[in-house]
């Protein structure tokens, strides 16, 4: 039993959000400013509002409630899904999902939500737009190559693709510059510390600073590694089940991908990471497993350096 006067579960979609209170039952509101205000009026003091992380839709409501002093928790949708499956539920509606989220919040100790700062919010939007433009740039380059392979590319098609590629390059460069200026103004010292680590590039350092709020959101490196989804999961049961250890992958996919790319470079220029990689490979383990271990170590190095306020020191970091 949790300590709150009443727990509310929220199932949110584009136009409306269904709400289920542990005492008031089912309610529904418009997913807009007017709906938020109506919901706020029915919330008793010392209530807990639990919702799933659903891309864009949950953000506005979570931010609104947090700023109004309401205790909010944004939980992993996979956790709620497993909770519903465990109860063998046969009905799935927005109303039943809201009720399940409410019950999940009552039974489990859920993480509390911290609102994004204006800088964090803008940076995350810029990162999402940057990813979209990079995918489009790759697709455009592939299309250009395909047209060239034909041998007789249409001049109109070729010039159109070239113009599109040039425009995307310009937009990507502009976003990179904007991200750098925002983070520099807010966390210049953190950026300098992180980029001193061999293997950590500027883009990864920027993203780390934004999603961790300058490493204030995590108490230790293990929590940060779990957030990235690069901690091992073990599958063992009795004497017959001996599954291979794998990383959880339940975490921030973008951070995980960035760290994995950084691991390639770190194996060459980061003494501690290179030693770790060689030690694992020499034991007969796969190179992929070794790279994951390097990514984990890089993240621990970043956490230690950010918290200590000391730049990268090869002799000091090698023991982390």
mmCIF file of C-alpha atoms in Angstrom:
data_model
loop_
_atom_site.group_PDB
_atom_site.id
_atom_site.type_symbol
_atom_site.label_atom_id
_atom_site.label_comp_id
_atom_site.label_asym_id
_atom_site.label_seq_id
_atom_site.Cartn_x
_atom_site.Cartn_y
_atom_site.Cartn_z
ATOM 1 C CA UNK A 1 0.000 0.000 0.000
ATOM 2 C CA UNK A 2 1.455 3.360 -0.986
ATOM 3 C CA UNK A 3 1.487 6.503 1.139
ATOM 4 C CA UNK A 4 -0.691 8.662 -1.132
ATOM 5 C CA UNK A 5 -4.270 9.700 -0.421
ATOM 6 C CA UNK A 6 -5.387 8.529 -3.867
ATOM 7 C CA UNK A 7 -3.645 7.018 -6.893
ATOM 8 C CA UNK A 8 -4.658 7.831 -10.456
ATOM 9 C CA UNK A 9 -3.719 5.789 -13.510
ATOM 10 C CA UNK A 10 -3.611 7.591 -16.860
ATOM 11 C CA UNK A 11 -3.937 6.053 -20.320
ATOM 12 C CA UNK A 12 -3.274 8.884 -22.752
ATOM 13 C CA UNK A 13 -3.816 9.173 -26.497
ATOM 14 C CA UNK A 14 -3.792 11.945 -29.092
ATOM 15 C CA UNK A 15 -7.213 13.459 -28.337
ATOM 16 C CA UNK A 16 -8.215 12.274 -24.850
ATOM 17 C CA UNK A 17 -6.810 10.685 -21.725
ATOM 18 C CA UNK A 18 -8.628 8.104 -19.643
ATOM 19 C CA UNK A 19 -8.126 8.355 -15.915
ATOM 20 C CA UNK A 20 -8.878 5.794 -13.224
ATOM 21 C CA UNK A 21 -8.761 6.850 -9.581
ATOM 22 C CA UNK A 22 -8.412 4.330 -6.772
ATOM 23 C CA UNK A 23 -11.483 5.952 -5.162
ATOM 24 C CA UNK A 24 -13.341 7.922 -7.849
ATOM 25 C CA UNK A 25 -13.141 5.301 -10.592
ATOM 26 C CA UNK A 26 -13.122 6.115 -14.317
ATOM 27 C CA UNK A 27 -12.947 9.642 -15.735
ATOM 28 C CA UNK A 28 -12.085 10.988 -19.174
ATOM 29 C CA UNK A 29 -10.710 14.381 -20.247
ATOM 30 C CA UNK A 30 -9.599 16.117 -23.423
ATOM 31 C CA UNK A 31 -5.872 15.959 -24.087
ATOM 32 C CA UNK A 32 -5.447 19.746 -24.141
ATOM 33 C CA UNK A 33 -4.982 22.675 -21.761
ATOM 34 C CA UNK A 34 -8.690 22.800 -20.859
ATOM 35 C CA UNK A 35 -8.741 19.072 -20.110
ATOM 36 C CA UNK A 36 -5.631 19.368 -17.952
ATOM 37 C CA UNK A 37 -7.270 22.095 -15.842
ATOM 38 C CA UNK A 38 -10.470 20.051 -15.377
ATOM 39 C CA UNK A 39 -8.423 17.045 -14.269
ATOM 40 C CA UNK A 40 -6.467 19.199 -11.824
ATOM 41 C CA UNK A 41 -9.731 20.261 -10.139
ATOM 42 C CA UNK A 42 -10.703 16.663 -9.288
ATOM 43 C CA UNK A 43 -7.256 15.755 -7.897
ATOM 44 C CA UNK A 44 -7.249 15.549 -4.089
ATOM 45 C CA UNK A 45 -4.232 16.844 -2.216
ATOM 46 C CA UNK A 46 -1.402 14.302 -1.788
ATOM 47 C CA UNK A 47 -2.416 12.291 -4.856
ATOM 48 C CA UNK A 48 -0.118 10.242 -7.104
ATOM 49 C CA UNK A 49 -0.631 10.314 -10.871
ATOM 50 C CA UNK A 50 0.929 7.421 -12.786
ATOM 51 C CA UNK A 51 1.218 7.307 -16.581
ATOM 52 C CA UNK A 52 3.170 5.407 -19.206
ATOM 53 C CA UNK A 53 5.934 6.967 -21.282
ATOM 54 C CA UNK A 54 4.092 7.231 -24.604
ATOM 55 C CA UNK A 55 6.335 9.245 -26.888
ATOM 56 C CA UNK A 56 5.003 12.784 -27.214
ATOM 57 C CA UNK A 57 1.535 12.442 -25.709
ATOM 58 C CA UNK A 58 2.376 12.097 -22.028
ATOM 59 C CA UNK A 59 4.921 14.940 -21.900
ATOM 60 C CA UNK A 60 2.580 17.937 -21.784
ATOM 61 C CA UNK A 61 0.345 16.468 -19.075
ATOM 62 C CA UNK A 62 3.317 15.339 -16.966
ATOM 63 C CA UNK A 63 4.949 18.774 -17.232
ATOM 64 C CA UNK A 64 1.677 20.569 -16.439
ATOM 65 C CA UNK A 65 0.939 18.486 -13.320
ATOM 66 C CA UNK A 66 4.533 18.675 -12.072
ATOM 67 C CA UNK A 67 4.522 22.472 -12.297
ATOM 68 C CA UNK A 68 1.250 22.524 -10.343
ATOM 69 C CA UNK A 69 2.856 20.589 -7.494
ATOM 70 C CA UNK A 70 1.245 17.209 -8.228
ATOM 71 C CA UNK A 71 3.320 14.062 -7.619
ATOM 72 C CA UNK A 72 3.768 12.375 -10.995
ATOM 73 C CA UNK A 73 5.359 9.104 -12.073
ATOM 74 C CA UNK A 74 6.144 8.178 -15.687
ATOM 75 C CA UNK A 75 6.718 4.420 -15.901
ATOM 76 C CA UNK A 76 8.092 2.097 -18.554
ATOM 77 C CA UNK A 77 5.230 0.760 -20.737
ATOM 78 C CA UNK A 78 6.863 -2.683 -20.748
ATOM 79 C CA UNK A 79 6.553 -2.896 -16.955
ATOM 80 C CA UNK A 80 2.815 -2.165 -17.146
ATOM 81 C CA UNK A 81 2.396 -4.616 -20.031
ATOM 82 C CA UNK A 82 4.015 -7.399 -18.002
ATOM 83 C CA UNK A 83 1.858 -6.466 -15.012
ATOM 84 C CA UNK A 84 -1.321 -6.785 -17.113
ATOM 85 C CA UNK A 85 -0.154 -10.105 -18.609
ATOM 86 C CA UNK A 86 0.603 -11.459 -15.138
ATOM 87 C CA UNK A 87 -3.008 -10.795 -14.128
ATOM 88 C CA UNK A 88 -4.259 -12.716 -17.200
ATOM 89 C CA UNK A 89 -6.523 -9.829 -18.189
ATOM 90 C CA UNK A 90 -8.935 -10.714 -21.007
ATOM 91 C CA UNK A 91 -10.219 -7.187 -21.679
ATOM 92 C CA UNK A 92 -8.077 -4.429 -23.182
ATOM 93 C CA UNK A 93 -9.604 -0.972 -23.466
ATOM 94 C CA UNK A 94 -8.378 2.514 -22.608
ATOM 95 C CA UNK A 95 -10.460 2.318 -19.441
ATOM 96 C CA UNK A 96 -9.043 -1.074 -18.400
ATOM 97 C CA UNK A 97 -5.499 0.110 -19.153
ATOM 98 C CA UNK A 98 -5.986 3.187 -16.949
ATOM 99 C CA UNK A 99 -7.240 0.947 -14.153
ATOM 100 C CA UNK A 100 -4.260 -1.404 -14.556
ATOM 101 C CA UNK A 101 -1.831 1.545 -14.394
ATOM 102 C CA UNK A 102 -3.584 2.755 -11.246
ATOM 103 C CA UNK A 103 -3.229 -0.679 -9.619
ATOM 104 C CA UNK A 104 0.390 -0.895 -10.756
ATOM 105 C CA UNK A 105 1.073 2.449 -9.031
ATOM 106 C CA UNK A 106 -0.596 1.243 -5.833
ATOM 107 C CA UNK A 107 1.356 -2.007 -5.597
ATOM 108 C CA UNK A 108 4.802 -0.925 -6.820
ATOM 109 C CA UNK A 109 7.209 1.758 -5.692
ATOM 110 C CA UNK A 110 7.248 3.862 -8.849
ATOM 111 C CA UNK A 111 9.929 6.425 -9.819
ATOM 112 C CA UNK A 112 8.945 10.061 -9.404
ATOM 113 C CA UNK A 113 8.991 12.388 -12.390
ATOM 114 C CA UNK A 114 11.280 15.400 -12.617
ATOM 115 C CA UNK A 115 10.238 18.041 -15.126
ATOM 116 C CA UNK A 116 12.612 18.975 -17.902
ATOM 117 C CA UNK A 117 14.215 22.386 -17.891
ATOM 118 C CA UNK A 118 13.563 24.622 -20.888
ATOM 119 C CA UNK A 119 17.078 23.914 -22.176
ATOM 120 C CA UNK A 120 16.640 20.148 -21.809
ATOM 121 C CA UNK A 121 13.288 20.222 -23.557
ATOM 122 C CA UNK A 122 14.631 22.206 -26.517
ATOM 123 C CA UNK A 123 17.751 20.042 -26.778
ATOM 124 C CA UNK A 124 15.734 16.800 -26.820
ATOM 125 C CA UNK A 125 13.502 18.217 -29.557
ATOM 126 C CA UNK A 126 16.614 19.183 -31.522
ATOM 127 C CA UNK A 127 18.065 15.684 -31.108
ATOM 128 C CA UNK A 128 14.844 14.110 -32.404
ATOM 129 C CA UNK A 129 14.827 16.436 -35.409
ATOM 130 C CA UNK A 130 18.524 15.762 -35.990
ATOM 131 C CA UNK A 131 17.935 11.995 -36.059
ATOM 132 C CA UNK A 132 15.122 12.473 -38.565
ATOM 133 C CA UNK A 133 17.280 14.616 -40.859
ATOM 134 C CA UNK A 134 20.223 12.198 -40.641
ATOM 135 C CA UNK A 135 17.971 9.316 -41.737
ATOM 136 C CA UNK A 136 16.686 11.407 -44.628
ATOM 137 C CA UNK A 137 20.246 12.332 -45.601
ATOM 138 C CA UNK A 138 21.257 8.668 -45.666
ATOM 139 C CA UNK A 139 18.207 7.792 -47.761
ATOM 140 C CA UNK A 140 18.991 10.634 -50.186
ATOM 141 C CA UNK A 141 22.622 9.534 -50.534
ATOM 142 C CA UNK A 142 21.483 5.959 -51.220
ATOM 143 C CA UNK A 143 19.020 7.216 -53.809
ATOM 144 C CA UNK A 144 21.753 9.269 -55.508
ATOM 145 C CA UNK A 145 24.006 6.230 -55.623
ATOM 146 C CA UNK A 146 21.184 4.147 -57.059
ATOM 147 C CA UNK A 147 20.546 6.681 -59.820
ATOM 148 C CA UNK A 148 24.268 6.803 -60.643
ATOM 149 C CA UNK A 149 24.402 3.005 -60.893
ATOM 150 C CA UNK A 150 21.706 3.140 -63.587
ATOM 151 C CA UNK A 151 24.238 4.776 -65.865
ATOM 152 C CA UNK A 152 21.796 7.265 -67.367
ATOM 153 C CA UNK A 153 20.369 9.256 -64.459
ATOM 154 C CA UNK A 154 17.715 11.863 -65.215
ATOM 155 C CA UNK A 155 19.256 15.320 -64.968
ATOM 156 C CA UNK A 156 16.139 16.629 -63.259
ATOM 157 C CA UNK A 157 16.065 13.774 -60.696
ATOM 158 C CA UNK A 158 19.800 14.021 -60.075
ATOM 159 C CA UNK A 159 19.787 17.798 -59.566
ATOM 160 C CA UNK A 160 16.698 17.580 -57.318
ATOM 161 C CA UNK A 161 18.377 14.981 -55.119
ATOM 162 C CA UNK A 162 21.549 17.073 -54.966
ATOM 163 C CA UNK A 163 19.578 20.139 -53.869
ATOM 164 C CA UNK A 164 17.758 18.090 -51.238
ATOM 165 C CA UNK A 165 21.044 16.683 -49.934
ATOM 166 C CA UNK A 166 22.575 20.152 -49.743
ATOM 167 C CA UNK A 167 19.540 21.445 -47.833
ATOM 168 C CA UNK A 168 19.716 18.540 -45.352
ATOM 169 C CA UNK A 169 23.437 19.093 -44.798
ATOM 170 C CA UNK A 170 22.748 22.745 -44.043
ATOM 171 C CA UNK A 171 19.938 21.924 -41.598
ATOM 172 C CA UNK A 172 22.023 19.271 -39.810
ATOM 173 C CA UNK A 173 24.940 21.677 -39.420
ATOM 174 C CA UNK A 174 22.571 24.320 -38.033
ATOM 175 C CA UNK A 175 21.070 21.929 -35.471
ATOM 176 C CA UNK A 176 24.553 20.754 -34.394
ATOM 177 C CA UNK A 177 25.575 24.357 -33.826
ATOM 178 C CA UNK A 178 22.402 25.183 -31.908
ATOM 179 C CA UNK A 179 22.809 22.146 -29.637
ATOM 180 C CA UNK A 180 26.405 23.059 -28.924
ATOM 181 C CA UNK A 181 25.541 26.657 -28.058
ATOM 182 C CA UNK A 182 22.676 25.622 -25.736
ATOM 183 C CA UNK A 183 24.739 23.078 -23.797
ATOM 184 C CA UNK A 184 27.791 25.345 -23.652
ATOM 185 C CA UNK A 185 25.720 28.137 -22.121
ATOM 186 C CA UNK A 186 24.257 25.756 -19.518
ATOM 187 C CA UNK A 187 26.923 23.100 -18.880
ATOM 188 C CA UNK A 188 30.238 24.235 -20.376
ATOM 189 C CA UNK A 189 32.362 22.633 -17.633
ATOM 190 C CA UNK A 190 30.595 19.264 -17.984
ATOM 191 C CA UNK A 191 31.091 19.317 -21.742
ATOM 192 C CA UNK A 192 34.823 19.986 -21.347
ATOM 193 C CA UNK A 193 35.160 17.138 -18.830
ATOM 194 C CA UNK A 194 33.316 14.554 -20.923
ATOM 195 C CA UNK A 195 35.107 15.353 -24.188
ATOM 196 C CA UNK A 196 38.421 14.824 -22.383
ATOM 197 C CA UNK A 197 37.621 11.082 -22.293
ATOM 198 C CA UNK A 198 39.236 9.290 -25.280
ATOM 199 C CA UNK A 199 36.396 7.675 -27.218
ATOM 200 C CA UNK A 200 33.590 10.024 -26.132
ATOM 201 C CA UNK A 201 32.687 12.271 -29.050
ATOM 202 C CA UNK A 202 31.036 15.668 -28.935
ATOM 203 C CA UNK A 203 27.585 14.386 -29.932
ATOM 204 C CA UNK A 204 27.603 11.673 -27.248
ATOM 205 C CA UNK A 205 28.815 14.154 -24.620
ATOM 206 C CA UNK A 206 26.031 16.584 -25.534
ATOM 207 C CA UNK A 207 23.373 13.873 -25.371
ATOM 208 C CA UNK A 208 24.661 12.542 -22.048
ATOM 209 C CA UNK A 209 24.547 15.985 -20.458
ATOM 210 C CA UNK A 210 21.009 16.657 -21.707
ATOM 211 C CA UNK A 211 19.364 13.364 -20.672
ATOM 212 C CA UNK A 212 21.096 13.219 -17.272
ATOM 213 C CA UNK A 213 20.573 16.923 -16.477
ATOM 214 C CA UNK A 214 24.297 17.311 -15.948
ATOM 215 C CA UNK A 215 24.443 13.876 -14.201
ATOM 216 C CA UNK A 216 22.119 15.065 -11.420
ATOM 217 C CA UNK A 217 19.377 12.508 -12.154
ATOM 218 C CA UNK A 218 21.466 9.491 -11.155
ATOM 219 C CA UNK A 219 23.025 8.654 -7.794
ATOM 220 C CA UNK A 220 25.537 6.119 -9.105
ATOM 221 C CA UNK A 221 26.988 4.731 -12.321
ATOM 222 C CA UNK A 222 24.980 1.493 -12.070
ATOM 223 C CA UNK A 223 21.712 3.429 -12.318
ATOM 224 C CA UNK A 224 22.981 5.214 -15.415
ATOM 225 C CA UNK A 225 24.086 1.929 -17.030
ATOM 226 C CA UNK A 226 20.638 0.459 -16.327
ATOM 227 C CA UNK A 227 19.027 3.534 -17.872
ATOM 228 C CA UNK A 228 21.101 2.977 -21.020
ATOM 229 C CA UNK A 229 20.116 -0.703 -21.095
ATOM 230 C CA UNK A 230 23.673 -2.064 -21.158
ATOM 231 C CA UNK A 231 23.523 -4.059 -17.924
ATOM 232 C CA UNK A 232 23.551 -7.878 -18.262
ATOM 233 C CA UNK A 233 20.506 -10.043 -17.658
ATOM 234 C CA UNK A 234 21.013 -13.620 -16.419
ATOM 235 C CA UNK A 235 18.703 -16.526 -17.336
ATOM 236 C CA UNK A 236 19.131 -19.485 -14.976
ATOM 237 C CA UNK A 237 16.603 -21.851 -13.459
ATOM 238 C CA UNK A 238 17.310 -25.105 -11.658
ATOM 239 C CA UNK A 239 19.877 -27.377 -13.294
ATOM 240 C CA UNK A 240 18.528 -27.341 -16.845
ATOM 241 C CA UNK A 241 18.170 -23.689 -17.828
ATOM 242 C CA UNK A 242 21.479 -21.937 -18.408
ATOM 243 C CA UNK A 243 20.719 -19.101 -20.800
ATOM 244 C CA UNK A 244 23.403 -16.856 -22.211
ATOM 245 C CA UNK A 245 23.811 -13.514 -20.482
ATOM 246 C CA UNK A 246 22.546 -10.613 -22.580
ATOM 247 C CA UNK A 247 22.194 -6.894 -22.107
ATOM 248 C CA UNK A 248 18.721 -5.847 -21.017
ATOM 249 C CA UNK A 249 18.058 -3.355 -23.865
ATOM 250 C CA UNK A 250 15.319 -1.916 -21.637
ATOM 251 C CA UNK A 251 16.513 1.661 -21.637
ATOM 252 C CA UNK A 252 17.435 4.617 -23.786
ATOM 253 C CA UNK A 253 18.110 3.168 -27.233
ATOM 254 C CA UNK A 254 19.744 6.295 -28.627
ATOM 255 C CA UNK A 255 22.244 6.486 -25.772
ATOM 256 C CA UNK A 256 22.984 2.779 -26.143
ATOM 257 C CA UNK A 257 23.655 3.164 -29.873
ATOM 258 C CA UNK A 258 25.892 6.202 -29.348
ATOM 259 C CA UNK A 259 27.931 4.395 -26.687
ATOM 260 C CA UNK A 260 28.327 1.327 -28.874
ATOM 261 C CA UNK A 261 29.743 3.498 -31.672
ATOM 262 C CA UNK A 262 32.056 5.237 -29.197
ATOM 263 C CA UNK A 263 33.307 1.833 -28.017
ATOM 264 C CA UNK A 264 34.977 1.167 -31.400
ATOM 265 C CA UNK A 265 37.118 4.280 -31.046
ATOM 266 C CA UNK A 266 37.714 3.775 -27.325
ATOM 267 C CA UNK A 267 39.283 0.364 -27.997
ATOM 268 C CA UNK A 268 42.024 2.176 -29.920
ATOM 269 C CA UNK A 269 42.677 5.329 -27.885
ATOM 270 C CA UNK A 270 41.395 4.698 -24.335
ATOM 271 C CA UNK A 271 43.977 2.698 -22.367
ATOM 272 C CA UNK A 272 41.542 1.222 -19.813
ATOM 273 C CA UNK A 273 38.974 0.338 -22.483
ATOM 274 C CA UNK A 274 41.595 -1.215 -24.751
ATOM 275 C CA UNK A 275 42.878 -3.390 -21.893
ATOM 276 C CA UNK A 276 39.319 -4.501 -21.070
ATOM 277 C CA UNK A 277 38.548 -5.316 -24.716
ATOM 278 C CA UNK A 278 41.733 -7.361 -25.172
ATOM 279 C CA UNK A 279 41.217 -9.223 -21.898
ATOM 280 C CA UNK A 280 37.686 -10.310 -22.879
ATOM 281 C CA UNK A 281 38.631 -11.286 -26.438
ATOM 282 C CA UNK A 282 41.676 -13.248 -25.205
ATOM 283 C CA UNK A 283 39.331 -15.302 -23.023
ATOM 284 C CA UNK A 284 37.606 -16.479 -26.191
ATOM 285 C CA UNK A 285 34.553 -14.243 -25.825
ATOM 286 C CA UNK A 286 32.973 -12.534 -28.826
ATOM 287 C CA UNK A 287 34.099 -9.113 -29.990
ATOM 288 C CA UNK A 288 30.527 -7.844 -29.682
ATOM 289 C CA UNK A 289 30.462 -8.813 -26.000
ATOM 290 C CA UNK A 290 33.788 -7.042 -25.512
ATOM 291 C CA UNK A 291 32.453 -3.879 -27.188
ATOM 292 C CA UNK A 292 29.400 -3.887 -24.913
ATOM 293 C CA UNK A 293 31.702 -4.142 -21.886
ATOM 294 C CA UNK A 294 33.707 -1.214 -23.251
ATOM 295 C CA UNK A 295 30.522 0.831 -23.695
ATOM 296 C CA UNK A 296 29.631 0.067 -20.080
ATOM 297 C CA UNK A 297 33.090 1.147 -18.908
ATOM 298 C CA UNK A 298 32.928 4.361 -20.958
ATOM 299 C CA UNK A 299 29.674 5.267 -19.248
ATOM 300 C CA UNK A 300 31.193 4.580 -15.822
ATOM 301 C CA UNK A 301 34.200 6.731 -16.724
ATOM 302 C CA UNK A 302 31.885 9.540 -17.822
ATOM 303 C CA UNK A 303 29.903 9.339 -14.580
ATOM 304 C CA UNK A 304 33.039 9.323 -12.385
ATOM 305 C CA UNK A 305 34.599 12.261 -14.219
ATOM 306 C CA UNK A 306 31.386 14.320 -14.234
ATOM 307 C CA UNK A 307 30.837 13.754 -10.499
ATOM 308 C CA UNK A 308 34.445 14.338 -9.478
ATOM 309 C CA UNK A 309 34.886 17.448 -11.623
ATOM 310 C CA UNK A 310 38.321 16.205 -12.684
ATOM 311 C CA UNK A 311 39.309 15.791 -16.361
ATOM 312 C CA UNK A 312 40.319 12.414 -17.768
ATOM 313 C CA UNK A 313 43.435 10.983 -16.177
ATOM 314 C CA UNK A 314 44.693 7.743 -17.688
ATOM 315 C CA UNK A 315 46.186 6.480 -14.420
ATOM 316 C CA UNK A 316 43.133 7.389 -12.332
ATOM 317 C CA UNK A 317 40.364 6.220 -14.686
ATOM 318 C CA UNK A 318 42.044 2.894 -15.405
ATOM 319 C CA UNK A 319 40.898 1.617 -12.006
ATOM 320 C CA UNK A 320 37.220 2.464 -12.630
#
